Amino acid sequence: MTHNPLTAYWASLNATMWQKEVVDQREQLSNFARVPPTAIQGLRAPFLQIGGDPMYNVLKQGGFKWECSRPTLNFRKPGLWPYTNDYISHQDCQIQPCPVGEYKGFWTVPMLDMIGDNNAGCAMVDTCTPVPETSDATYNLLLRNFNDQYAGAEANRAPFGIYTHAAWLNGTDDEGTVARKEGYIRFLDYLGTKNDVYIVGISQALEWVKNPTPLDQIPSSNLFKNPTRPNNCPTIYNCRYAPEQTPFPTERYMSLCAPCPPMYPWIGNPLGRP
């Protein structure tokens, strides 16, 4: 909820605060963005700074199905498939603290490190260096890493994730973002030529992992189908909050799909009650 920029904050967070940060935010999204709670199934820890067992305990007890915050370099070739935490994980722990307990039925979706042009690992593609500034460089970066999982000598076709921030693709031409977006779209177009590749979200991918379906049966199944979603936000409410209505020294603005609550919604008061 707070997206606190200090990684030490997340690393040392106790279960009570993880509850307020994560479970309460799901309630927030349900109330103010009209996102069904059942559609919010997983989480990525801010800045990939996971919180070990307190975080995993809260996610499992809170009804979340998965988390995707743990990069792996040791298990990128062959790729480590998503796994349940029924037993203690043997995945490498790049960012501590990692959980050491068992969480039956709760999934970890490993972030298979990409390799940048400098041969260094990067869990998020926007952290790969040097930053690609042309369409070709972007396309080649994505294609090379995709093939490590899809067609390489050690490929086992573990799910290949492209994790980034919107700023890497959206911006002005002098930032290279226009060229990167072109390269990214070229890469997606290339994937579209493969009859055995699907571009899906994590929850959809996990449904296949739980129940592997032969390729020729996927079109007739409900896997990877995107149902028509109703417009749950027909009216947008623009809300202004004076400093005395917030925990901050300055005013705040926000746009909601529901009427403006009396107080600025924040940690400890996720619904903005008076």
PDB file of C-alpha atoms in Angstrom:
ATOM      1  CA  MET A   1       0.000   0.000   0.000  1.00  0.00           C
ATOM      2  CA  THR A   2       2.698   2.476   0.975  1.00  0.00           C
ATOM      3  CA  HIS A   3       5.336   1.344  -1.547  1.00  0.00           C
ATOM      4  CA  ASN A   4       7.887   2.498   1.005  1.00  0.00           C
ATOM      5  CA  PRO A   5      11.176   3.099  -0.890  1.00  0.00           C
ATOM      6  CA  LEU A   6      13.345   1.677   1.908  1.00  0.00           C
ATOM      7  CA  THR A   7      14.091  -2.002   1.318  1.00  0.00           C
ATOM      8  CA  ALA A   8      14.996  -2.379   4.994  1.00  0.00           C
ATOM      9  CA  TYR A   9      11.359  -1.561   5.800  1.00  0.00           C
ATOM     10  CA  TRP A  10      10.073  -4.537   3.803  1.00  0.00           C
ATOM     11  CA  ALA A  11      12.841  -6.893   4.921  1.00  0.00           C
ATOM     12  CA  SER A  12      11.995  -6.379   8.595  1.00  0.00           C
ATOM     13  CA  LEU A  13       8.206  -6.039   8.343  1.00  0.00           C
ATOM     14  CA  ASN A  14       6.246  -8.159  10.813  1.00  0.00           C
ATOM     15  CA  ALA A  15       3.102 -10.132  10.010  1.00  0.00           C
ATOM     16  CA  THR A  16       0.762  -7.432  11.322  1.00  0.00           C
ATOM     17  CA  MET A  17       2.238  -4.833   9.000  1.00  0.00           C
ATOM     18  CA  TRP A  18       2.279  -7.201   6.009  1.00  0.00           C
ATOM     19  CA  GLN A  19      -1.427  -7.695   6.682  1.00  0.00           C
ATOM     20  CA  LYS A  20      -1.984  -3.940   6.566  1.00  0.00           C
ATOM     21  CA  GLU A  21       0.192  -3.463   3.499  1.00  0.00           C
ATOM     22  CA  VAL A  22      -1.121  -6.323   1.387  1.00  0.00           C
ATOM     23  CA  VAL A  23      -4.422  -7.797   2.565  1.00  0.00           C
ATOM     24  CA  ASP A  24      -5.875  -4.368   3.344  1.00  0.00           C
ATOM     25  CA  GLN A  25      -4.824  -3.132  -0.080  1.00  0.00           C
ATOM     26  CA  ARG A  26      -6.808  -5.907  -1.711  1.00  0.00           C
ATOM     27  CA  GLU A  27      -9.837  -4.577   0.175  1.00  0.00           C
ATOM     28  CA  GLN A  28      -8.919  -1.094  -1.035  1.00  0.00           C
ATOM     29  CA  LEU A  29      -8.752  -2.191  -4.676  1.00  0.00           C
ATOM     30  CA  SER A  30     -12.044  -4.003  -4.365  1.00  0.00           C
ATOM     31  CA  ASN A  31     -13.814  -0.969  -2.922  1.00  0.00           C
ATOM     32  CA  PHE A  32     -12.298   1.859  -4.920  1.00  0.00           C
ATOM     33  CA  ALA A  33     -11.244   0.227  -8.212  1.00  0.00           C
ATOM     34  CA  ARG A  34     -14.097  -2.291  -8.320  1.00  0.00           C
ATOM     35  CA  VAL A  35     -11.669  -5.154  -8.857  1.00  0.00           C
ATOM     36  CA  PRO A  36     -13.244  -8.396  -7.602  1.00  0.00           C
ATOM     37  CA  PRO A  37     -11.254  -9.717  -4.627  1.00  0.00           C
ATOM     38  CA  THR A  38     -11.085 -13.136  -6.288  1.00  0.00           C
ATOM     39  CA  ALA A  39      -9.205 -11.562  -9.206  1.00  0.00           C
ATOM     40  CA  ILE A  40      -6.359 -10.457  -6.917  1.00  0.00           C
ATOM     41  CA  GLN A  41      -4.534 -13.738  -6.467  1.00  0.00           C
ATOM     42  CA  GLY A  42      -0.840 -12.912  -6.229  1.00  0.00           C
ATOM     43  CA  LEU A  43       1.788 -10.390  -5.313  1.00  0.00           C
ATOM     44  CA  ARG A  44       5.244  -9.121  -6.137  1.00  0.00           C
ATOM     45  CA  ALA A  45       7.059  -7.585  -3.188  1.00  0.00           C
ATOM     46  CA  PRO A  46       8.064  -3.930  -3.642  1.00  0.00           C
ATOM     47  CA  PHE A  47      11.584  -3.678  -5.095  1.00  0.00           C
ATOM     48  CA  LEU A  48      11.684  -7.516  -4.965  1.00  0.00           C
ATOM     49  CA  GLN A  49      12.405  -7.168  -1.250  1.00  0.00           C
ATOM     50  CA  ILE A  50      10.554 -10.150   0.142  1.00  0.00           C
ATOM     51  CA  GLY A  51       9.866 -10.485   3.833  1.00  0.00           C
ATOM     52  CA  GLY A  52      10.612 -14.130   4.528  1.00  0.00           C
ATOM     53  CA  ASP A  53       8.227 -16.190   6.628  1.00  0.00           C
ATOM     54  CA  PRO A  54       6.111 -13.275   7.940  1.00  0.00           C
ATOM     55  CA  MET A  55       5.261 -12.314   4.353  1.00  0.00           C
ATOM     56  CA  TYR A  56       4.550 -15.880   3.242  1.00  0.00           C
ATOM     57  CA  ASN A  57       2.410 -16.547   6.312  1.00  0.00           C
ATOM     58  CA  VAL A  58       0.251 -13.504   5.651  1.00  0.00           C
ATOM     59  CA  LEU A  59      -0.150 -14.271   1.946  1.00  0.00           C
ATOM     60  CA  LYS A  60      -1.205 -17.857   2.556  1.00  0.00           C
ATOM     61  CA  GLN A  61      -3.502 -17.022   5.470  1.00  0.00           C
ATOM     62  CA  GLY A  62      -4.925 -14.111   3.486  1.00  0.00           C
ATOM     63  CA  GLY A  63      -6.031 -16.372   0.653  1.00  0.00           C
ATOM     64  CA  PHE A  64      -3.443 -15.372  -1.935  1.00  0.00           C
ATOM     65  CA  LYS A  65      -2.444 -18.140  -4.331  1.00  0.00           C
ATOM     66  CA  TRP A  66       1.068 -17.144  -5.385  1.00  0.00           C
ATOM     67  CA  GLU A  67       3.929 -14.697  -5.156  1.00  0.00           C
ATOM     68  CA  CYS A  68       6.506 -13.751  -7.798  1.00  0.00           C
ATOM     69  CA  SER A  69       9.360 -11.894  -6.098  1.00  0.00           C
ATOM     70  CA  ARG A  70      12.264 -14.359  -6.039  1.00  0.00           C
ATOM     71  CA  PRO A  71      14.870 -14.055  -8.821  1.00  0.00           C
ATOM     72  CA  THR A  72      17.017 -17.047  -9.661  1.00  0.00           C
ATOM     73  CA  LEU A  73      20.288 -17.187 -11.534  1.00  0.00           C
ATOM     74  CA  ASN A  74      21.319 -20.678 -10.442  1.00  0.00           C
ATOM     75  CA  PHE A  75      18.123 -22.187 -11.833  1.00  0.00           C
ATOM     76  CA  ARG A  76      17.657 -20.238 -15.055  1.00  0.00           C
ATOM     77  CA  LYS A  77      19.122 -22.924 -17.354  1.00  0.00           C
ATOM     78  CA  PRO A  78      17.289 -25.226 -17.223  1.00  0.00           C
ATOM     79  CA  GLY A  79      14.561 -22.994 -15.890  1.00  0.00           C
ATOM     80  CA  LEU A  80      12.975 -23.582 -12.499  1.00  0.00           C
ATOM     81  CA  TRP A  81       9.252 -24.173 -12.887  1.00  0.00           C
ATOM     82  CA  PRO A  82       6.704 -22.657 -10.492  1.00  0.00           C
ATOM     83  CA  TYR A  83       6.425 -24.757  -7.356  1.00  0.00           C
ATOM     84  CA  THR A  84       4.314 -25.083  -4.245  1.00  0.00           C
ATOM     85  CA  ASN A  85       5.930 -24.565  -0.875  1.00  0.00           C
ATOM     86  CA  ASP A  86       4.754 -27.899   0.509  1.00  0.00           C
ATOM     87  CA  TYR A  87       8.398 -28.501   1.376  1.00  0.00           C
ATOM     88  CA  ILE A  88      11.297 -26.169   2.123  1.00  0.00           C
ATOM     89  CA  SER A  89      12.447 -24.475  -1.079  1.00  0.00           C
ATOM     90  CA  HIS A  90      15.891 -25.171  -2.502  1.00  0.00           C
ATOM     91  CA  GLN A  91      15.836 -22.087  -4.745  1.00  0.00           C
ATOM     92  CA  ASP A  92      18.783 -19.710  -4.426  1.00  0.00           C
ATOM     93  CA  CYS A  93      18.099 -16.724  -2.176  1.00  0.00           C
ATOM     94  CA  GLN A  94      19.328 -13.637  -4.021  1.00  0.00           C
ATOM     95  CA  ILE A  95      17.512 -11.180  -1.772  1.00  0.00           C
ATOM     96  CA  GLN A  96      17.168 -12.049   1.900  1.00  0.00           C
ATOM     97  CA  PRO A  97      15.220 -12.887   3.982  1.00  0.00           C
ATOM     98  CA  CYS A  98      13.791 -15.860   2.116  1.00  0.00           C
ATOM     99  CA  PRO A  99      11.174 -18.102   3.717  1.00  0.00           C
ATOM    100  CA  VAL A 100      12.417 -21.256   5.416  1.00  0.00           C
ATOM    101  CA  GLY A 101       9.037 -22.689   6.361  1.00  0.00           C
ATOM    102  CA  GLU A 102       6.540 -24.849   4.505  1.00  0.00           C
ATOM    103  CA  TYR A 103       3.344 -23.358   3.046  1.00  0.00           C
ATOM    104  CA  LYS A 104       1.261 -26.146   1.596  1.00  0.00           C
ATOM    105  CA  GLY A 105      -0.487 -25.220  -1.637  1.00  0.00           C
ATOM    106  CA  PHE A 106       1.030 -21.732  -1.855  1.00  0.00           C
ATOM    107  CA  TRP A 107       2.966 -21.138  -5.076  1.00  0.00           C
ATOM    108  CA  THR A 108       6.272 -19.447  -5.745  1.00  0.00           C
ATOM    109  CA  VAL A 109       6.721 -18.321  -9.346  1.00  0.00           C
ATOM    110  CA  PRO A 110      10.483 -17.924  -9.813  1.00  0.00           C
ATOM    111  CA  MET A 111      11.721 -14.905 -11.734  1.00  0.00           C
ATOM    112  CA  LEU A 112      14.179 -16.527 -14.133  1.00  0.00           C
ATOM    113  CA  ASP A 113      16.980 -14.015 -14.528  1.00  0.00           C
ATOM    114  CA  MET A 114      17.535 -12.618 -17.977  1.00  0.00           C
ATOM    115  CA  ILE A 115      21.097 -12.031 -19.125  1.00  0.00           C
ATOM    116  CA  GLY A 116      21.905  -8.554 -20.389  1.00  0.00           C
ATOM    117  CA  ASP A 117      24.415  -7.678 -23.082  1.00  0.00           C
ATOM    118  CA  ASN A 118      27.031  -7.314 -20.327  1.00  0.00           C
ATOM    119  CA  ASN A 119      26.440 -10.973 -19.354  1.00  0.00           C
ATOM    120  CA  ALA A 120      25.043  -9.971 -15.946  1.00  0.00           C
ATOM    121  CA  GLY A 121      21.755 -11.306 -14.605  1.00  0.00           C
ATOM    122  CA  CYS A 122      18.684  -9.064 -14.391  1.00  0.00           C
ATOM    123  CA  ALA A 123      15.371 -10.161 -12.882  1.00  0.00           C
ATOM    124  CA  MET A 124      13.519  -7.173 -14.347  1.00  0.00           C
ATOM    125  CA  VAL A 125      14.174  -6.486 -18.017  1.00  0.00           C
ATOM    126  CA  ASP A 126      14.373  -2.743 -17.329  1.00  0.00           C
ATOM    127  CA  THR A 127      17.401  -3.404 -15.112  1.00  0.00           C
ATOM    128  CA  CYS A 128      19.356  -5.211 -17.835  1.00  0.00           C
ATOM    129  CA  THR A 129      22.489  -3.329 -18.860  1.00  0.00           C
ATOM    130  CA  PRO A 130      23.443  -1.766 -21.079  1.00  0.00           C
ATOM    131  CA  VAL A 131      19.909  -0.485 -21.559  1.00  0.00           C
ATOM    132  CA  PRO A 132      18.834  -1.234 -25.153  1.00  0.00           C
ATOM    133  CA  GLU A 133      18.223   1.980 -27.053  1.00  0.00           C
ATOM    134  CA  THR A 134      17.226   0.584 -30.448  1.00  0.00           C
ATOM    135  CA  SER A 135      14.439  -1.641 -31.686  1.00  0.00           C
ATOM    136  CA  ASP A 136      16.918  -4.315 -32.785  1.00  0.00           C
ATOM    137  CA  ALA A 137      18.754  -4.329 -29.448  1.00  0.00           C
ATOM    138  CA  THR A 138      15.478  -4.718 -27.553  1.00  0.00           C
ATOM    139  CA  TYR A 139      14.215  -7.456 -29.843  1.00  0.00           C
ATOM    140  CA  ASN A 140      17.476  -9.380 -29.664  1.00  0.00           C
ATOM    141  CA  LEU A 141      17.654  -9.101 -25.857  1.00  0.00           C
ATOM    142  CA  LEU A 142      14.175 -10.556 -25.467  1.00  0.00           C
ATOM    143  CA  LEU A 143      14.590 -13.199 -28.166  1.00  0.00           C
ATOM    144  CA  ARG A 144      17.910 -14.468 -26.826  1.00  0.00           C
ATOM    145  CA  ASN A 145      16.562 -14.878 -23.306  1.00  0.00           C
ATOM    146  CA  PHE A 146      13.307 -16.408 -24.521  1.00  0.00           C
ATOM    147  CA  ASN A 147      15.216 -19.007 -26.514  1.00  0.00           C
ATOM    148  CA  ASP A 148      17.181 -19.976 -23.419  1.00  0.00           C
ATOM    149  CA  GLN A 149      13.893 -21.386 -22.117  1.00  0.00           C
ATOM    150  CA  TYR A 150      12.253 -22.328 -25.415  1.00  0.00           C
ATOM    151  CA  ALA A 151      14.843 -23.699 -27.807  1.00  0.00           C
ATOM    152  CA  GLY A 152      18.280 -23.775 -26.170  1.00  0.00           C
ATOM    153  CA  ALA A 153      20.272 -26.911 -25.425  1.00  0.00           C
ATOM    154  CA  GLU A 154      19.137 -26.827 -21.792  1.00  0.00           C
ATOM    155  CA  ALA A 155      15.636 -25.523 -22.475  1.00  0.00           C
ATOM    156  CA  ASN A 156      12.817 -27.166 -20.538  1.00  0.00           C
ATOM    157  CA  ARG A 157      10.225 -24.539 -21.472  1.00  0.00           C
ATOM    158  CA  ALA A 158       9.729 -23.225 -17.967  1.00  0.00           C
ATOM    159  CA  PRO A 159       7.425 -20.173 -18.051  1.00  0.00           C
ATOM    160  CA  PHE A 160       9.326 -17.163 -19.389  1.00  0.00           C
ATOM    161  CA  GLY A 161       8.340 -13.913 -17.698  1.00  0.00           C
ATOM    162  CA  ILE A 162       8.939 -10.404 -18.999  1.00  0.00           C
ATOM    163  CA  TYR A 163       8.896  -8.200 -15.912  1.00  0.00           C
ATOM    164  CA  THR A 164       9.311  -4.451 -16.304  1.00  0.00           C
ATOM    165  CA  HIS A 165       7.881  -1.030 -15.480  1.00  0.00           C
ATOM    166  CA  ALA A 166       5.764   0.948 -17.924  1.00  0.00           C
ATOM    167  CA  ALA A 167       8.377   3.716 -18.075  1.00  0.00           C
ATOM    168  CA  TRP A 168      10.722   1.346 -19.934  1.00  0.00           C
ATOM    169  CA  LEU A 169       8.282   1.326 -22.856  1.00  0.00           C
ATOM    170  CA  ASN A 170       6.429   4.636 -22.604  1.00  0.00           C
ATOM    171  CA  GLY A 171       8.136   7.978 -22.984  1.00  0.00           C
ATOM    172  CA  THR A 172       9.823  10.285 -25.459  1.00  0.00           C
ATOM    173  CA  ASP A 173      12.029   9.226 -28.342  1.00  0.00           C
ATOM    174  CA  ASP A 174      15.188  10.721 -26.846  1.00  0.00           C
ATOM    175  CA  GLU A 175      14.843   8.290 -23.932  1.00  0.00           C
ATOM    176  CA  GLY A 176      14.904   5.309 -26.286  1.00  0.00           C
ATOM    177  CA  THR A 177      11.469   4.213 -25.139  1.00  0.00           C
ATOM    178  CA  VAL A 178       9.852   4.500 -28.567  1.00  0.00           C
ATOM    179  CA  ALA A 179      12.505   2.212 -30.040  1.00  0.00           C
ATOM    180  CA  ARG A 180      12.213  -0.203 -27.126  1.00  0.00           C
ATOM    181  CA  LYS A 181       8.462  -0.384 -27.563  1.00  0.00           C
ATOM    182  CA  GLU A 182       8.915  -1.144 -31.258  1.00  0.00           C
ATOM    183  CA  GLY A 183      11.356  -3.934 -30.429  1.00  0.00           C
ATOM    184  CA  TYR A 184       9.028  -5.294 -27.765  1.00  0.00           C
ATOM    185  CA  ILE A 185       6.076  -5.375 -30.173  1.00  0.00           C
ATOM    186  CA  ARG A 186       8.257  -7.085 -32.799  1.00  0.00           C
ATOM    187  CA  PHE A 187       9.081  -9.726 -30.215  1.00  0.00           C
ATOM    188  CA  LEU A 188       5.399 -10.248 -29.373  1.00  0.00           C
ATOM    189  CA  ASP A 189       4.626 -10.519 -33.094  1.00  0.00           C
ATOM    190  CA  TYR A 190       7.319 -13.179 -33.377  1.00  0.00           C
ATOM    191  CA  LEU A 191       5.781 -15.138 -30.517  1.00  0.00           C
ATOM    192  CA  GLY A 192       2.475 -14.909 -32.347  1.00  0.00           C
ATOM    193  CA  THR A 193       3.940 -16.992 -35.172  1.00  0.00           C
ATOM    194  CA  LYS A 194       4.511 -19.911 -32.780  1.00  0.00           C
ATOM    195  CA  ASN A 195       1.586 -22.292 -32.450  1.00  0.00           C
ATOM    196  CA  ASP A 196       2.973 -23.660 -29.182  1.00  0.00           C
ATOM    197  CA  VAL A 197       3.489 -20.334 -27.369  1.00  0.00           C
ATOM    198  CA  TYR A 198       0.833 -18.519 -25.351  1.00  0.00           C
ATOM    199  CA  ILE A 199       1.122 -15.055 -23.813  1.00  0.00           C
ATOM    200  CA  VAL A 200      -0.737 -15.257 -20.511  1.00  0.00           C
ATOM    201  CA  GLY A 201      -0.761 -13.900 -16.985  1.00  0.00           C
ATOM    202  CA  ILE A 202       0.704 -15.712 -14.011  1.00  0.00           C
ATOM    203  CA  SER A 203      -2.619 -17.024 -12.696  1.00  0.00           C
ATOM    204  CA  GLN A 204      -3.444 -18.462 -16.126  1.00  0.00           C
ATOM    205  CA  ALA A 205      -0.012 -20.068 -16.414  1.00  0.00           C
ATOM    206  CA  LEU A 206      -0.427 -21.697 -13.009  1.00  0.00           C
ATOM    207  CA  GLU A 207      -3.746 -23.214 -14.051  1.00  0.00           C
ATOM    208  CA  TRP A 208      -1.900 -25.021 -16.840  1.00  0.00           C
ATOM    209  CA  VAL A 209       0.914 -26.089 -14.490  1.00  0.00           C
ATOM    210  CA  LYS A 210      -1.674 -27.576 -12.128  1.00  0.00           C
ATOM    211  CA  ASN A 211      -3.379 -29.421 -14.976  1.00  0.00           C
ATOM    212  CA  PRO A 212      -1.083 -29.758 -18.012  1.00  0.00           C
ATOM    213  CA  THR A 213      -3.241 -29.860 -21.120  1.00  0.00           C
ATOM    214  CA  PRO A 214      -1.964 -31.203 -24.452  1.00  0.00           C
ATOM    215  CA  LEU A 215      -1.412 -28.499 -27.031  1.00  0.00           C
ATOM    216  CA  ASP A 216      -4.106 -29.787 -29.374  1.00  0.00           C
ATOM    217  CA  GLN A 217      -6.698 -29.687 -26.578  1.00  0.00           C
ATOM    218  CA  ILE A 218      -6.070 -26.122 -25.429  1.00  0.00           C
ATOM    219  CA  PRO A 219      -8.337 -24.433 -28.032  1.00  0.00           C
ATOM    220  CA  SER A 220     -11.341 -26.467 -26.854  1.00  0.00           C
ATOM    221  CA  SER A 221     -10.578 -25.921 -23.157  1.00  0.00           C
ATOM    222  CA  ASN A 222     -11.188 -22.894 -20.966  1.00  0.00           C
ATOM    223  CA  LEU A 223      -7.461 -22.345 -20.496  1.00  0.00           C
ATOM    224  CA  PHE A 224      -6.051 -19.031 -21.676  1.00  0.00           C
ATOM    225  CA  LYS A 225      -9.457 -17.655 -22.658  1.00  0.00           C
ATOM    226  CA  ASN A 226     -10.175 -14.067 -21.694  1.00  0.00           C
ATOM    227  CA  PRO A 227     -13.849 -13.670 -20.828  1.00  0.00           C
ATOM    228  CA  THR A 228     -15.595 -10.404 -21.535  1.00  0.00           C
ATOM    229  CA  ARG A 229     -15.257  -8.231 -18.481  1.00  0.00           C
ATOM    230  CA  PRO A 230     -17.979  -5.809 -17.436  1.00  0.00           C
ATOM    231  CA  ASN A 231     -17.166  -2.140 -17.083  1.00  0.00           C
ATOM    232  CA  ASN A 232     -17.018  -1.855 -13.317  1.00  0.00           C
ATOM    233  CA  CYS A 233     -15.983   1.783 -13.442  1.00  0.00           C
ATOM    234  CA  PRO A 234     -18.628   3.697 -15.437  1.00  0.00           C
ATOM    235  CA  THR A 235     -18.143   6.812 -13.307  1.00  0.00           C
ATOM    236  CA  ILE A 236     -14.795   8.255 -12.234  1.00  0.00           C
ATOM    237  CA  TYR A 237     -14.663  10.286  -9.046  1.00  0.00           C
ATOM    238  CA  ASN A 238     -11.837  12.798  -8.698  1.00  0.00           C
ATOM    239  CA  CYS A 239     -11.079  13.328  -5.025  1.00  0.00           C
ATOM    240  CA  ARG A 240      -9.086  16.077  -3.319  1.00  0.00           C
ATOM    241  CA  TYR A 241      -7.867  15.766   0.267  1.00  0.00           C
ATOM    242  CA  ALA A 242      -6.595  18.656   2.349  1.00  0.00           C
ATOM    243  CA  PRO A 243      -3.593  17.969   4.608  1.00  0.00           C
ATOM    244  CA  GLU A 244      -5.821  17.507   7.652  1.00  0.00           C
ATOM    245  CA  GLN A 245      -7.584  14.658   5.802  1.00  0.00           C
ATOM    246  CA  THR A 246      -4.333  12.805   5.121  1.00  0.00           C
ATOM    247  CA  PRO A 247      -1.295  11.561   7.063  1.00  0.00           C
ATOM    248  CA  PHE A 248       0.831  13.904   4.933  1.00  0.00           C
ATOM    249  CA  PRO A 249       1.804  17.580   5.186  1.00  0.00           C
ATOM    250  CA  THR A 250       0.441  18.381   1.716  1.00  0.00           C
ATOM    251  CA  GLU A 251      -2.847  17.839  -0.077  1.00  0.00           C
ATOM    252  CA  ARG A 252      -3.471  14.664  -2.063  1.00  0.00           C
ATOM    253  CA  TYR A 253      -5.517  13.825  -5.149  1.00  0.00           C
ATOM    254  CA  MET A 254      -6.825  10.493  -6.359  1.00  0.00           C
ATOM    255  CA  SER A 255      -9.275   9.133  -8.943  1.00  0.00           C
ATOM    256  CA  LEU A 256     -11.654   6.366  -7.886  1.00  0.00           C
ATOM    257  CA  CYS A 257     -14.433   4.207  -9.280  1.00  0.00           C
ATOM    258  CA  ALA A 258     -16.475   4.863  -6.139  1.00  0.00           C
ATOM    259  CA  PRO A 259     -17.543   7.982  -4.227  1.00  0.00           C
ATOM    260  CA  CYS A 260     -14.736   9.773  -2.408  1.00  0.00           C
ATOM    261  CA  PRO A 261     -14.330   8.553   1.189  1.00  0.00           C
ATOM    262  CA  PRO A 262     -14.156  11.184   3.970  1.00  0.00           C
ATOM    263  CA  MET A 263     -10.443  10.620   4.631  1.00  0.00           C
ATOM    264  CA  TYR A 264      -7.507   9.765   2.403  1.00  0.00           C
ATOM    265  CA  PRO A 265      -7.249   5.950   2.340  1.00  0.00           C
ATOM    266  CA  TRP A 266      -3.935   4.848   3.767  1.00  0.00           C
ATOM    267  CA  ILE A 267      -2.305   2.181   5.848  1.00  0.00           C
ATOM    268  CA  GLY A 268      -4.286   1.608   9.032  1.00  0.00           C
ATOM    269  CA  ASN A 269      -7.379   3.140   7.415  1.00  0.00           C
ATOM    270  CA  PRO A 270      -7.586   1.519   3.972  1.00  0.00           C
ATOM    271  CA  LEU A 271     -11.171   2.603   3.301  1.00  0.00           C
ATOM    272  CA  GLY A 272     -10.712   6.211   4.406  1.00  0.00           C
ATOM    273  CA  ARG A 273     -13.251   6.117   7.198  1.00  0.00           C
ATOM    274  CA  PRO A 274     -13.671   9.246   9.359  1.00  0.00           C
TER     275      PRO A 274
END
